[in-house]
mmCIF file of C-alpha atoms in Angstrom:
data_model
loop_
_atom_site.group_PDB
_atom_site.id
_atom_site.type_symbol
_atom_site.label_atom_id
_atom_site.label_comp_id
_atom_site.label_asym_id
_atom_site.label_seq_id
_atom_site.Cartn_x
_atom_site.Cartn_y
_atom_site.Cartn_z
ATOM 1 C CA MET A 1 102.311 112.987 117.970
ATOM 2 C CA LYS A 2 104.711 115.092 116.070
ATOM 3 C CA GLY A 3 108.383 114.367 117.320
ATOM 4 C CA SER A 4 112.036 115.354 115.823
ATOM 5 C CA ASN A 5 113.993 113.737 119.000
ATOM 6 C CA LYS A 6 115.474 110.008 118.084
ATOM 7 C CA ALA A 7 113.060 108.157 120.504
ATOM 8 C CA THR A 8 110.425 108.853 117.028
ATOM 9 C CA VAL A 9 112.679 107.318 114.253
ATOM 10 C CA LEU A 10 114.664 104.302 113.482
ATOM 11 C CA THR A 11 118.521 104.242 113.626
ATOM 12 C CA LEU A 12 119.775 103.799 110.170
ATOM 13 C CA ALA A 13 120.716 100.641 110.839
ATOM 14 C CA GLU A 14 117.095 99.771 110.841
ATOM 15 C CA LYS A 15 115.944 101.840 108.215
ATOM 16 C CA CYS A 16 118.540 99.933 105.840
ATOM 17 C CA LYS A 17 116.956 96.276 107.263
ATOM 18 C CA ASN A 18 113.309 97.649 106.496
ATOM 19 C CA ILE A 19 114.269 98.754 102.616
ATOM 20 C CA VAL A 20 115.866 95.415 102.383
ATOM 21 C CA VAL A 21 113.339 93.258 103.836
ATOM 22 C CA SER A 22 110.692 95.595 102.535
ATOM 23 C CA ASN A 23 111.561 94.700 98.248
ATOM 24 C CA TRP A 24 111.779 92.132 96.439
ATOM 25 C CA GLN A 25 114.255 92.858 93.026
ATOM 26 C CA GLY A 26 117.176 95.426 93.410
ATOM 27 C CA TYR A 27 120.356 96.250 90.824
ATOM 28 C CA LEU A 28 123.525 93.488 91.004
ATOM 29 C CA ASN A 29 126.561 95.395 89.975
ATOM 30 C CA THR A 30 129.526 93.275 88.700
ATOM 31 C CA ILE A 31 132.910 92.966 87.236
ATOM 32 C CA LYS A 32 132.679 92.465 83.598
ATOM 33 C CA THR A 33 135.616 90.464 82.341
ATOM 34 C CA ASP A 34 136.874 90.378 78.556
ATOM 35 C CA ALA A 35 138.011 87.267 77.094
ATOM 36 C CA GLN A 36 141.302 87.575 77.647
ATOM 37 C CA GLY A 37 140.471 88.375 82.033
ATOM 38 C CA SER A 38 141.420 91.411 82.150
ATOM 39 C CA LYS A 39 138.298 93.699 84.163
ATOM 40 C CA GLU A 40 137.077 97.039 82.203
ATOM 41 C CA ASN A 41 133.712 98.321 83.453
ATOM 42 C CA ILE A 42 130.794 97.265 86.143
ATOM 43 C CA TYR A 43 128.288 95.221 84.356
ATOM 44 C CA THR A 44 124.563 96.206 86.303
ATOM 45 C CA SER A 45 121.019 94.279 85.791
ATOM 46 C CA LYS A 46 118.050 94.278 87.333
ATOM 47 C CA VAL A 47 117.783 91.194 90.046
ATOM 48 C CA LYS A 48 115.135 89.487 91.907
ATOM 49 C CA TYR A 49 115.708 88.207 95.706
ATOM 50 C CA ILE A 50 114.630 87.061 99.133
ATOM 51 C CA ILE A 51 116.242 87.500 102.594
ATOM 52 C CA ARG A 52 117.241 84.087 104.337
ATOM 53 C CA LYS A 53 119.168 84.527 107.699
ATOM 54 C CA GLY A 54 120.029 88.107 106.748
ATOM 55 C CA ASN A 55 121.899 87.736 103.629
ATOM 56 C CA PRO A 56 120.017 88.640 99.969
ATOM 57 C CA LEU A 57 119.458 85.685 97.943
ATOM 58 C CA ILE A 58 120.058 86.534 94.886
ATOM 59 C CA TRP A 59 118.377 84.618 91.575
ATOM 60 C CA VAL A 60 120.472 85.502 88.296
ATOM 61 C CA PRO A 61 118.754 84.342 84.856
ATOM 62 C CA GLU A 62 121.028 81.839 83.233
ATOM 63 C CA HIS A 63 121.774 84.132 80.247
ATOM 64 C CA GLU A 64 123.457 87.380 82.500
ATOM 65 C CA LEU A 65 126.941 87.716 82.629
ATOM 66 C CA HIS A 66 126.911 88.150 86.579
ATOM 67 C CA ASN A 67 127.711 84.542 86.098
ATOM 68 C CA VAL A 68 130.615 84.523 84.393
ATOM 69 C CA ASN A 69 131.852 87.725 85.932
ATOM 70 C CA THR A 70 131.529 86.246 89.601
ATOM 71 C CA ILE A 71 133.498 83.210 88.439
ATOM 72 C CA ILE A 72 136.760 85.528 87.621
ATOM 73 C CA ASP A 73 136.095 87.833 90.890
ATOM 74 C CA GLU A 74 133.050 87.826 93.089
ATOM 75 C CA ARG A 75 133.081 91.095 94.615
ATOM 76 C CA GLY A 76 129.842 93.261 94.242
ATOM 77 C CA SER A 77 127.664 95.913 94.621
ATOM 78 C CA PHE A 78 123.553 95.715 94.911
ATOM 79 C CA SER A 79 121.616 98.487 95.607
ATOM 80 C CA VAL A 80 117.617 97.901 96.814
ATOM 81 C CA ALA A 81 115.188 101.083 97.128
ATOM 82 C CA SER A 82 112.455 101.697 99.195
ATOM 83 C CA PRO A 83 109.354 100.702 97.571
ATOM 84 C CA TYR A 84 107.693 103.609 95.164
ATOM 85 C CA PRO A 85 104.568 102.308 94.372
ATOM 86 C CA GLY A 86 101.891 103.611 92.120
ATOM 87 C CA PRO A 87 101.553 107.489 92.364
ATOM 88 C CA LEU A 88 103.809 107.633 95.131
ATOM 89 C CA GLY A 89 106.869 106.652 91.851
ATOM 90 C CA LYS A 90 105.392 109.779 89.691
ATOM 91 C CA LEU A 91 104.695 112.255 92.469
ATOM 92 C CA LEU A 92 108.750 111.420 93.376
ATOM 93 C CA LYS A 93 109.781 111.841 89.765
ATOM 94 C CA SER A 94 108.231 114.947 89.558
ATOM 95 C CA MET A 95 109.412 116.372 92.308
ATOM 96 C CA ASN A 96 113.480 115.219 91.025
ATOM 97 C CA LYS A 97 113.081 113.146 94.210
ATOM 98 C CA PHE A 98 114.758 109.438 94.651
ATOM 99 C CA PRO A 99 113.116 107.043 97.058
ATOM 100 C CA VAL A 100 116.008 106.308 99.790
ATOM 101 C CA ARG A 101 117.664 103.402 99.091
ATOM 102 C CA VAL A 102 120.484 100.837 100.832
ATOM 103 C CA ALA A 103 123.622 100.458 98.517
ATOM 104 C CA LEU A 104 125.760 97.403 99.941
ATOM 105 C CA THR A 105 129.287 96.073 99.242
ATOM 106 C CA GLY A 106 130.097 92.505 99.353
ATOM 107 C CA ASP A 107 130.736 89.230 97.219
ATOM 108 C CA VAL A 108 128.277 87.322 95.038
ATOM 109 C CA VAL A 109 129.106 83.434 96.091
ATOM 110 C CA PRO A 110 126.997 80.573 93.912
ATOM 111 C CA VAL A 111 124.719 78.616 95.878
ATOM 112 C CA LYS A 112 124.618 75.429 94.187
ATOM 113 C CA ASP A 113 123.481 71.525 94.313
ATOM 114 C CA LYS A 114 121.251 71.048 97.727
ATOM 115 C CA LYS A 115 121.541 74.204 99.213
ATOM 116 C CA ALA A 116 120.252 75.863 96.446
ATOM 117 C CA GLU A 117 117.579 73.068 96.206
ATOM 118 C CA SER A 118 117.260 74.631 100.156
ATOM 119 C CA ALA A 119 117.386 77.975 98.600
ATOM 120 C CA ALA A 120 114.018 77.561 96.306
ATOM 121 C CA ASN A 121 111.985 75.577 99.016
ATOM 122 C CA TYR A 122 112.387 78.352 101.532
ATOM 123 C CA LEU A 123 111.029 80.571 98.753
ATOM 124 C CA LYS A 124 108.025 78.400 97.818
ATOM 125 C CA GLU A 125 107.722 78.349 101.754
ATOM 126 C CA MET A 126 107.764 81.804 101.896
ATOM 127 C CA MET A 127 105.876 83.067 99.020
ATOM 128 C CA LEU A 128 102.731 80.310 100.940
ATOM 129 C CA SER A 129 103.102 81.799 103.351
ATOM 130 C CA GLU A 130 102.442 85.310 102.264
ATOM 131 C CA GLU A 131 99.602 84.095 100.721
ATOM 132 C CA LYS A 132 98.356 82.636 103.566
ATOM 133 C CA ALA A 133 99.037 85.831 105.463
ATOM 134 C CA LEU A 134 96.984 88.139 102.818
ATOM 135 C CA LYS A 135 93.897 85.861 102.862
ATOM 136 C CA GLU A 136 93.116 85.970 106.556
ATOM 137 C CA PHE A 137 94.253 89.615 107.479
ATOM 138 C CA ASN A 138 91.343 91.031 109.858
ATOM 139 C CA TYR A 139 89.131 93.365 108.498
ATOM 140 C CA THR A 140 90.451 96.231 109.631
ATOM 141 C CA VAL A 141 93.654 95.628 107.830
ATOM 142 C CA SER A 142 91.512 93.968 104.505
ATOM 143 C CA GLY A 143 90.079 97.634 104.768
ATOM 144 C CA VAL A 144 93.910 99.660 104.521
ATOM 145 C CA LEU A 145 95.061 96.933 102.018
ATOM 146 C CA SER A 146 91.976 96.692 99.530
ATOM 147 C CA SER A 147 92.734 99.931 97.468
ATOM 148 C CA SER A 148 96.521 98.400 96.758
ATOM 149 C CA ASN A 149 97.501 96.814 93.123
ATOM 150 C CA HIS A 150 97.619 93.586 94.049
ATOM 151 C CA PHE A 151 100.506 92.308 91.213
ATOM 152 C CA SER A 152 102.547 95.260 91.963
ATOM 153 C CA THR A 153 102.549 95.549 95.758
ATOM 154 C CA THR A 154 102.465 91.676 96.450
ATOM 155 C CA ARG A 155 106.278 89.803 96.643
ATOM 156 C CA SER A 156 104.717 86.182 95.960
ATOM 157 C CA GLU A 157 103.088 87.834 92.881
ATOM 158 C CA ASN A 158 106.378 88.907 91.570
ATOM 159 C CA LEU A 159 108.317 86.382 92.663
ATOM 160 C CA LYS A 160 106.213 83.442 90.719
ATOM 161 C CA GLU A 161 108.604 83.619 87.703
ATOM 162 C CA LEU A 162 111.160 82.245 89.628
ATOM 163 C CA ILE A 163 109.595 79.284 90.151
ATOM 164 C CA ASP A 164 107.300 78.835 87.632
ATOM 165 C CA GLY A 165 110.089 76.876 85.397
ATOM 166 C CA GLY A 166 109.797 79.830 81.797
ATOM 167 C CA GLU A 167 113.735 80.171 82.433
ATOM 168 C CA ASN A 168 116.933 78.878 84.403
ATOM 169 C CA TYR A 169 118.037 80.590 87.239
ATOM 170 C CA GLY A 170 121.460 81.125 89.446
ATOM 171 C CA ILE A 171 121.463 81.597 92.693
ATOM 172 C CA TYR A 172 123.728 83.791 94.656
ATOM 173 C CA LYS A 173 124.140 84.625 97.978
ATOM 174 C CA PHE A 174 125.468 88.196 98.602
ATOM 175 C CA ASN A 175 127.712 88.362 101.843
ATOM 176 C CA LEU A 176 127.788 91.750 102.883
ATOM 177 C CA SER A 177 130.827 93.729 104.048
ATOM 178 C CA SER A 178 129.440 97.027 104.333
ATOM 179 C CA CYS A 179 126.518 99.036 103.755
ATOM 180 C CA MET A 180 125.641 102.804 102.516
ATOM 181 C CA PHE A 181 121.935 104.528 102.934
ATOM 182 C CA VAL A 182 121.254 106.857 100.749
ATOM 183 C CA ASP A 183 118.403 109.560 101.441
ATOM 184 C CA GLY A 184 116.153 111.548 98.846
ATOM 185 C CA ASN A 185 118.862 113.857 97.533
ATOM 186 C CA GLY A 186 121.229 111.280 96.813
ATOM 187 C CA GLY A 187 123.551 112.160 99.713
ATOM 188 C CA THR A 188 125.600 108.750 101.598
ATOM 189 C CA HIS A 189 125.728 108.372 105.391
ATOM 190 C CA GLU A 190 127.655 104.966 106.363
ATOM 191 C CA VAL A 191 126.087 102.409 108.489
ATOM 192 C CA ASP A 192 127.956 100.423 111.119
ATOM 193 C CA PHE A 193 128.260 96.940 109.656
ATOM 194 C CA GLU A 194 128.179 95.354 113.537
ATOM 195 C CA ASP A 195 124.771 97.885 113.896
ATOM 196 C CA MET A 196 123.412 96.373 110.791
ATOM 197 C CA GLU A 197 124.253 92.677 111.374
ATOM 198 C CA LYS A 198 122.328 93.081 115.267
ATOM 199 C CA CYS A 199 119.130 94.553 114.268
ATOM 200 C CA LYS A 200 116.162 92.764 112.786
ATOM 201 C CA ALA A 201 113.770 93.930 110.226
ATOM 202 C CA GLY A 202 110.252 95.062 111.793
ATOM 203 C CA LEU A 203 107.125 92.903 111.026
ATOM 204 C CA LEU A 204 105.452 95.646 109.034
ATOM 205 C CA ALA A 205 108.495 95.413 106.607
ATOM 206 C CA PRO A 206 107.368 92.630 104.182
ATOM 207 C CA TYR A 207 103.508 94.706 103.666
ATOM 208 C CA SER A 208 104.559 98.056 103.686
ATOM 209 C CA ALA A 209 104.854 98.854 99.598
ATOM 210 C CA LYS A 210 101.075 97.015 99.729
ATOM 211 C CA LEU A 211 100.245 99.816 102.900
ATOM 212 C CA ILE A 212 101.729 102.658 101.538
ATOM 213 C CA ASP A 213 99.782 101.825 97.728
ATOM 214 C CA GLY A 214 96.525 100.615 99.570
ATOM 215 C CA ILE A 215 96.645 104.262 101.448
ATOM 216 C CA ASN A 216 97.344 106.327 98.600
ATOM 217 C CA GLN A 217 95.386 104.731 96.480
ATOM 218 C CA SER A 218 92.459 105.554 98.359
ATOM 219 C CA GLU A 219 90.823 109.109 98.218
ATOM 220 C CA ALA A 220 89.488 108.772 101.657
ATOM 221 C CA ARG A 221 92.771 107.672 103.284
ATOM 222 C CA ARG A 222 94.588 110.384 101.633
ATOM 223 C CA ARG A 223 92.165 112.940 102.872
ATOM 224 C CA GLY A 224 93.154 111.576 106.367
ATOM 225 C CA LEU A 225 96.901 112.601 106.077
ATOM 226 C CA ILE A 226 95.718 115.653 104.864
ATOM 227 C CA LEU A 227 93.693 116.096 108.189
ATOM 228 C CA PHE A 228 96.653 114.682 110.146
ATOM 229 C CA CYS A 229 98.956 117.072 109.380
ATOM 230 C CA PHE A 230 96.468 119.582 110.914
ATOM 231 C CA ILE A 231 95.511 118.199 113.426
ATOM 232 C CA TYR A 232 98.928 116.419 114.723
ATOM 233 C CA LEU A 233 101.309 119.242 113.092
ATOM 234 C CA ASN A 234 99.142 122.164 112.568
ATOM 235 C CA VAL A 235 100.087 122.179 109.155
ATOM 236 C CA ASN A 236 97.532 123.059 106.253
ATOM 237 C CA ALA A 237 98.150 120.694 103.191
ATOM 238 C CA ARG A 238 96.147 120.682 100.120
ATOM 239 C CA ASP A 239 96.934 117.197 99.072
ATOM 240 C CA ALA A 240 99.049 114.510 101.256
ATOM 241 C CA TYR A 241 100.556 111.318 100.213
ATOM 242 C CA MET A 242 102.212 108.230 102.636
ATOM 243 C CA LEU A 243 105.819 108.507 101.342
ATOM 244 C CA SER A 244 107.035 105.127 104.144
ATOM 245 C CA LEU A 245 106.160 103.544 107.428
ATOM 246 C CA ASP A 246 107.070 102.030 110.189
ATOM 247 C CA ARG A 247 106.678 100.944 113.629
ATOM 248 C CA LYS A 248 107.346 104.174 115.254
ATOM 249 C CA GLY A 249 104.965 106.102 112.714
ATOM 250 C CA PHE A 250 105.190 107.347 108.988
ATOM 251 C CA ASP A 251 106.210 110.124 106.936
ATOM 252 C CA VAL A 252 103.906 112.102 104.196
ATOM 253 C CA LEU A 253 104.665 114.144 101.892
ATOM 254 C CA GLY A 254 102.257 117.314 102.090
ATOM 255 C CA LYS A 255 101.585 119.892 99.536
ATOM 256 C CA VAL A 256 101.575 123.196 101.037
ATOM 257 C CA ARG A 257 101.726 126.542 100.445
ATOM 258 C CA ASN A 258 104.341 128.280 100.466
ATOM 259 C CA LYS A 259 105.609 131.448 102.220
ATOM 260 C CA VAL A 260 104.556 134.865 100.074
ATOM 261 C CA THR A 261 104.551 138.103 100.700
ATOM 262 C CA GLY A 262 102.812 141.245 98.573
ATOM 263 C CA ASP A 263 101.167 140.478 95.843
ATOM 264 C CA GLU A 264 102.963 137.306 94.876
ATOM 265 C CA ILE A 265 100.660 134.420 93.883
ATOM 266 C CA ASP A 266 100.232 131.649 96.005
ATOM 267 C CA GLU A 267 102.748 128.801 95.229
ATOM 268 C CA TYR A 268 102.525 125.414 96.799
ATOM 269 C CA GLN A 269 105.493 123.048 97.147
ATOM 270 C CA TRP A 270 105.873 118.896 98.623
ATOM 271 C CA LYS A 271 107.439 119.124 102.163
ATOM 272 C CA GLN A 272 108.262 116.104 104.202
ATOM 273 C CA PHE A 273 106.467 115.690 107.671
ATOM 274 C CA ARG A 274 107.049 113.015 110.781
ATOM 275 C CA ILE A 275 103.855 111.599 112.367
ATOM 276 C CA THR A 276 104.466 109.209 114.876
ATOM 277 C CA PHE A 277 102.318 107.019 116.816
ATOM 278 C CA LYS A 278 101.686 107.046 120.714
ATOM 279 C CA GLU A 279 102.297 103.369 120.760
ATOM 280 C CA GLU A 280 104.992 101.345 118.841
ATOM 281 C CA ALA A 281 103.131 99.204 115.929
ATOM 282 C CA TRP A 282 105.209 95.941 115.917
ATOM 283 C CA ASP A 283 102.661 94.222 113.016
ATOM 284 C CA ILE A 284 100.685 95.020 110.385
ATOM 285 C CA GLU A 285 97.763 94.779 112.144
ATOM 286 C CA SER A 286 98.504 97.496 115.307
ATOM 287 C CA PHE A 287 99.759 99.334 112.290
ATOM 288 C CA CYS A 288 96.438 99.605 110.767
ATOM 289 C CA GLN A 289 94.309 99.683 114.308
ATOM 290 C CA GLN A 290 96.601 103.005 114.624
ATOM 291 C CA LEU A 291 95.813 104.796 111.779
ATOM 292 C CA VAL A 292 91.542 103.878 111.813
ATOM 293 C CA GLU A 293 91.811 104.946 115.465
ATOM 294 C CA MET A 294 94.061 108.126 114.117
ATOM 295 C CA GLU A 295 91.495 108.750 111.615
ATOM 296 C CA GLU A 296 88.516 108.762 114.116
ATOM 297 C CA ASP A 297 90.118 110.944 116.420
ATOM 298 C CA ALA A 298 90.993 113.359 113.631
ATOM 299 C CA ILE A 299 87.435 113.844 112.082
ATOM 300 C CA LYS A 300 86.024 113.916 115.656
ATOM 301 C CA LYS A 301 88.622 116.906 116.561
ATOM 302 C CA VAL A 302 87.855 118.694 113.373
ATOM 303 C CA SER A 303 83.909 118.073 113.793
ATOM 304 C CA SER A 304 84.413 120.162 117.209
ATOM 305 C CA TYR A 305 86.552 122.424 115.351
ATOM 306 C CA SER A 306 83.653 123.386 113.451
ATOM 307 C CA GLY A 307 80.934 123.506 115.982
ATOM 308 C CA LEU A 308 83.243 126.279 118.110
ATOM 309 C CA GLY A 309 82.435 128.268 114.972
#
């Protein structure tokens, strides 16, 4: 199940689309303007958003300077990170690693009147649809998601404040003009704009935060990741966490021993590994089903090795 050729991983455009769909908050940057209208520096704040027809719809609190800045200059940028819920975020910080992210540039255009009303209604429908889906998932999916932190990993929970009437918002459409993929080491990779427009996010993407957290918060599932490293990659890992996932497979951070010589004391470091599926998992049900089958297969293989010993 290990693979390094292009067929086992997504294209950069697909990765970017999945990241943008998997999150619901990002950092919006607009050009700050003073009272005389001269452009100075950049104003940045964390905002919440949804994706509609391929573009981010961003809710900006009424008091934010973005509302003034975009009147003078609509140009802006938007940064969205791959979800890193719960223990994964702490681990990445300890490694001095960043979650991979997408840097978008484009125009921040206000959505007004009937279009704003339509956007608000779309948000409500999307939230209701997600809440319904979470209740109707089968036993296998529910088993994987049960360990996740419901509030911090559920889109509908995190977007409720946009419709509860507690604060007024301006709604903006982010018209994309360029896209950059930023890897965990801070390296940037330009993404072909046409590829970005053509590709679609996978059905897994909206649930990736819940899946990652559900697996990482479960000791049994993390033991499963350790077994995957051993059985499928021939890697002896002391610990393991799910880093990211997609329809072709998932990336694992495994704690493995450094190669040492002589009297040096054994040291461990975290390394990233890729595990691919036998068949592509096009939705959350097929992802969870294959994960469980892989766990069962790995346990059987380890038991057979033990029997031989």
